[in-house]
XYZ file of C-alpha atoms in Angstrom:
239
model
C 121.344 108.053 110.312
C 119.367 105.275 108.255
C 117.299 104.130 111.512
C 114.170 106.826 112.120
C 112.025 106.130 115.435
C 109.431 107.974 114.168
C 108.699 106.189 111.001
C 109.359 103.084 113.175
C 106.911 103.937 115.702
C 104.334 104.649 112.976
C 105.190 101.335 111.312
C 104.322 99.489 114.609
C 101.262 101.051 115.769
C 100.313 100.633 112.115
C 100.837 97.003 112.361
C 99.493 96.285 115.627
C 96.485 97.997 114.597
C 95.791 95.895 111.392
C 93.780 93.042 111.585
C 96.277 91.341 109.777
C 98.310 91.389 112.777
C 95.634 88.924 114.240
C 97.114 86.574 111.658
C 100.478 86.332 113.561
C 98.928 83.887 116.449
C 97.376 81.279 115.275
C 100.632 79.330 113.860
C 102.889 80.053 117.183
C 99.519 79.027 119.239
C 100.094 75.430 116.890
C 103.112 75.263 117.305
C 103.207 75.087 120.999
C 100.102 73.212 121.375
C 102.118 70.404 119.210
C 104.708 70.141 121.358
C 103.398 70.134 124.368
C 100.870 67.211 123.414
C 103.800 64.669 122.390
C 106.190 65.908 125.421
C 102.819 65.190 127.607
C 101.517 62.227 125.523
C 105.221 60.410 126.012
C 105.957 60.375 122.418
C 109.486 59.913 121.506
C 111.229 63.225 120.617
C 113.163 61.956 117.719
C 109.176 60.870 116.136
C 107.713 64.498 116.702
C 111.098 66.714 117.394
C 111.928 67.163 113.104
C 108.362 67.574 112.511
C 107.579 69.986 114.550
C 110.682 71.564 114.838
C 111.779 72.081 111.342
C 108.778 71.003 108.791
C 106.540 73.404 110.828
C 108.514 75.828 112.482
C 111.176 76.947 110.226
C 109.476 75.350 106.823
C 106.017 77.622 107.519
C 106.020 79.513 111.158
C 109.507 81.300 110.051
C 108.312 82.320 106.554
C 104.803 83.024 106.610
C 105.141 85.037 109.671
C 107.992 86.840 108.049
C 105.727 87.173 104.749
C 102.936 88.422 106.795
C 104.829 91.632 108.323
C 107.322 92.200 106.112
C 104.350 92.944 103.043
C 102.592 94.508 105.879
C 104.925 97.111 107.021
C 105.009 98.478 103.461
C 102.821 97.287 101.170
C 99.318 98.201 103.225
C 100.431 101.331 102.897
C 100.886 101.850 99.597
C 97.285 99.982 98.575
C 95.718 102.796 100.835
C 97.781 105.225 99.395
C 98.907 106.491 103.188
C 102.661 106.008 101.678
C 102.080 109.197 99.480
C 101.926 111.121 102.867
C 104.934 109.654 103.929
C 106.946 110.185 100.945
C 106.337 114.165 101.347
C 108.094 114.225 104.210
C 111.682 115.052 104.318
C 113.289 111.851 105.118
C 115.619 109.842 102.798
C 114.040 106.806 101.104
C 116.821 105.063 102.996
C 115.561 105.946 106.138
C 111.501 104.480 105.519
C 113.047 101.218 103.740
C 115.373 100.899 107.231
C 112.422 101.906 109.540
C 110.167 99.129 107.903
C 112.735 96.505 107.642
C 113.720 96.804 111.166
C 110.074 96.745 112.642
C 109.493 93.805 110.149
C 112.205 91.975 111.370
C 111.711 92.485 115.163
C 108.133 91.663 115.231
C 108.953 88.574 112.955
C 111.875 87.341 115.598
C 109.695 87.538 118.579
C 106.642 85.528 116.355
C 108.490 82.915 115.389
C 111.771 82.940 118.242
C 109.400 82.218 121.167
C 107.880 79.572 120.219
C 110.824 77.859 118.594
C 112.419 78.199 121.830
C 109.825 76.699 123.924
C 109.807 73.803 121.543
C 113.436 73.131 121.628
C 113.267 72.850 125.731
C 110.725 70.492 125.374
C 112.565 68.503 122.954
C 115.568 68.907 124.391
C 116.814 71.022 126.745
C 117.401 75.060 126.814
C 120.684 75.387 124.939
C 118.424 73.656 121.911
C 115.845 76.344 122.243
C 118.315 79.356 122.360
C 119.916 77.963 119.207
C 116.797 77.544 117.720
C 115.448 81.398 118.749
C 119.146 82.596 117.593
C 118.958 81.119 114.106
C 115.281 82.066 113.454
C 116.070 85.472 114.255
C 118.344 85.713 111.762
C 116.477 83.947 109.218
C 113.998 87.064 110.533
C 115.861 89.347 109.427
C 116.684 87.610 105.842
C 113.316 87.181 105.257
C 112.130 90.524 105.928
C 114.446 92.223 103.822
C 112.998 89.944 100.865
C 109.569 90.355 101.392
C 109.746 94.434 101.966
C 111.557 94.561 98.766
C 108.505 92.219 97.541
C 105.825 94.515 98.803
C 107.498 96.720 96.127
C 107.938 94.845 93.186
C 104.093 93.037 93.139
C 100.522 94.617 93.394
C 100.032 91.212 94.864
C 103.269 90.434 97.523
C 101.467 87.980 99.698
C 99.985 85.920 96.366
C 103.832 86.149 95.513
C 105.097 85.463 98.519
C 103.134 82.079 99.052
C 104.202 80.834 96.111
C 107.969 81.081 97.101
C 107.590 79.466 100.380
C 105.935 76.916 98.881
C 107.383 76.155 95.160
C 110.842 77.111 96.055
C 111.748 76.819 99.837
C 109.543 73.895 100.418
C 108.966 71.728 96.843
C 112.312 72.889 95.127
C 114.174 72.958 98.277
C 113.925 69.460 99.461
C 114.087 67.796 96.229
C 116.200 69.591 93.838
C 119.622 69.565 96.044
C 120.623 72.502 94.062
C 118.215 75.088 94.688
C 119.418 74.928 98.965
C 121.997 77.149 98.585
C 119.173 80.018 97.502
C 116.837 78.603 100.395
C 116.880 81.163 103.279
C 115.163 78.057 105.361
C 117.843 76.163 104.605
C 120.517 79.103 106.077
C 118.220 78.947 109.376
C 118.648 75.278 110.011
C 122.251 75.634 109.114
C 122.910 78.270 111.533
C 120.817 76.181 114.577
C 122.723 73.149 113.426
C 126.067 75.115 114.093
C 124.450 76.581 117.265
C 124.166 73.405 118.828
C 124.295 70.300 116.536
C 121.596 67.885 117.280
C 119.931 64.762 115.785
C 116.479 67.130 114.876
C 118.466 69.137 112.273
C 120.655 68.445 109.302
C 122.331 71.026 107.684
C 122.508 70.999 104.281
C 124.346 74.123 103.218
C 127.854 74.963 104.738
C 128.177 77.580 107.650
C 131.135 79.901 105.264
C 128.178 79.664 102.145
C 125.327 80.438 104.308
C 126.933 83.426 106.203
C 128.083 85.379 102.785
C 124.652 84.546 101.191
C 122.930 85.783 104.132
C 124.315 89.098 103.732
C 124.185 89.315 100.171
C 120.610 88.246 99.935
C 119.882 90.825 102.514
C 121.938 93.211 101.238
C 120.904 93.299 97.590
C 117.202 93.364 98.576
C 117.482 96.618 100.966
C 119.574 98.299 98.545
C 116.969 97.829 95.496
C 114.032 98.549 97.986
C 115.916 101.815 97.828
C 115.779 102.475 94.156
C 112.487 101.013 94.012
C 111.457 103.273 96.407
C 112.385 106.134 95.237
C 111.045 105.028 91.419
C 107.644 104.435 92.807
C 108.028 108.263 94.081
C 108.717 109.410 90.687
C 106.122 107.336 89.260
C 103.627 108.623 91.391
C 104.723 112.144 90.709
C 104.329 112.152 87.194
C 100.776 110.491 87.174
């Protein structure tokens, strides 16, 4: 069995009790706040909707919350050397990559879902919001699995991190047409737009491409947090 509750539970509590988790509110909180000022203010959807709705909450609330936990769930332990514990019990490397990729991408759902959702009722209606929740939980869960496997390639994931939102998903991805079909933003609007097309969103990558580089991206990423996993455990051996 890859999934272990235990190492889940640990991951959690361990997050929750970080004061990086504290670091998780303040962009939904904006979010919200945004859209509930130009739905009160009478401002016409199709001004604020795109803003709101895609340049802040899948462009930044998606990533950085997913860059936030998924460095978290890993990487904090391994700067205060609590992973060495860990890695003496006896539990597959498998199992702790699983464990921390599924809290990661939970945590990150419900961050950046919520919100999303309330903002596509307000914009629209409540089919909008679902499809908006449903495709940034999947983005989630893309995310997560890049920026655990981050947490083990960089003494510096976050620094890292940053840079890829905003180089590649944000600079590279709206001007170089090109560089979308590597854009896990990109795959999030393109699954909302399929949700439940609307005039907010434009897809830019096709459904069939986005679905098979979903799972590859994730795919490829778990698999080498494996082996990088288990590396670090023979590094760390030898020293």
């Amino acid at each position: 069995m890859l999934f272990n509750p235990t190492i889940a539970w640990m991951t959690a509590r361990g997050l929750f009790g970080r004061r990086r988790f504290l670091l998780l509110f303040p962009l939904p909180l904006l979010l919200v706040a945004l859209a509930v000022f130009a739905r009160a203010t009478g401002i016409n959807n199709g001004d604020w909707g795109p803003l709101v709705i895609n340049a802040l909450g899948i462009a930044v609330l998606l990533p950085v919350t997913a860059l936030i936990v998924g460095t978290g769930v890993l990487g904090s332990e391994i700067d205060d050397g609590t992973i060495v514990h860990i890695l003496t019990k006896p539990l597959s490397r498998a199992e702790i990559v699983w464990a921390k990729f599924l809290v990661a991408s939970g945590v990150t759902a419900l961050t950046a879902a919520i919100p999303l959702y309330v903002a596509g009722v307000l914009v629209q209606d409540f089919r909008f919001g679902l499809a908006l929740a449903g495709a940034a939980a999947i983005g989630a869960v893309i995310y997560s699995a890049v920026f655990v496997l981050l947490s083990l390639l960089s003494r510096r994931p976050v620094l890292v991190g940053l840079l890829y939102v905003l180089i590649w998903e944000g600079l590279l991805g709206n001007l170089v047409s090109g560089t979308r079909v590597l854009s896990i933003g990109q795959y999030t609007v393109t699954y909302a737009d399929r949700f439940l097309p609307t005039e907010y969103l434009t897809a830019n990558v096709s459904l069939p491409v986005t679905v098979v580089m979903s799972v590859i991206v994730t795919a490829l990423c778990l698999a080498y947090a494996v082996f990088r996993l288990r590396s670090f455990t023979a590094s760390s051996e030898t020293s």
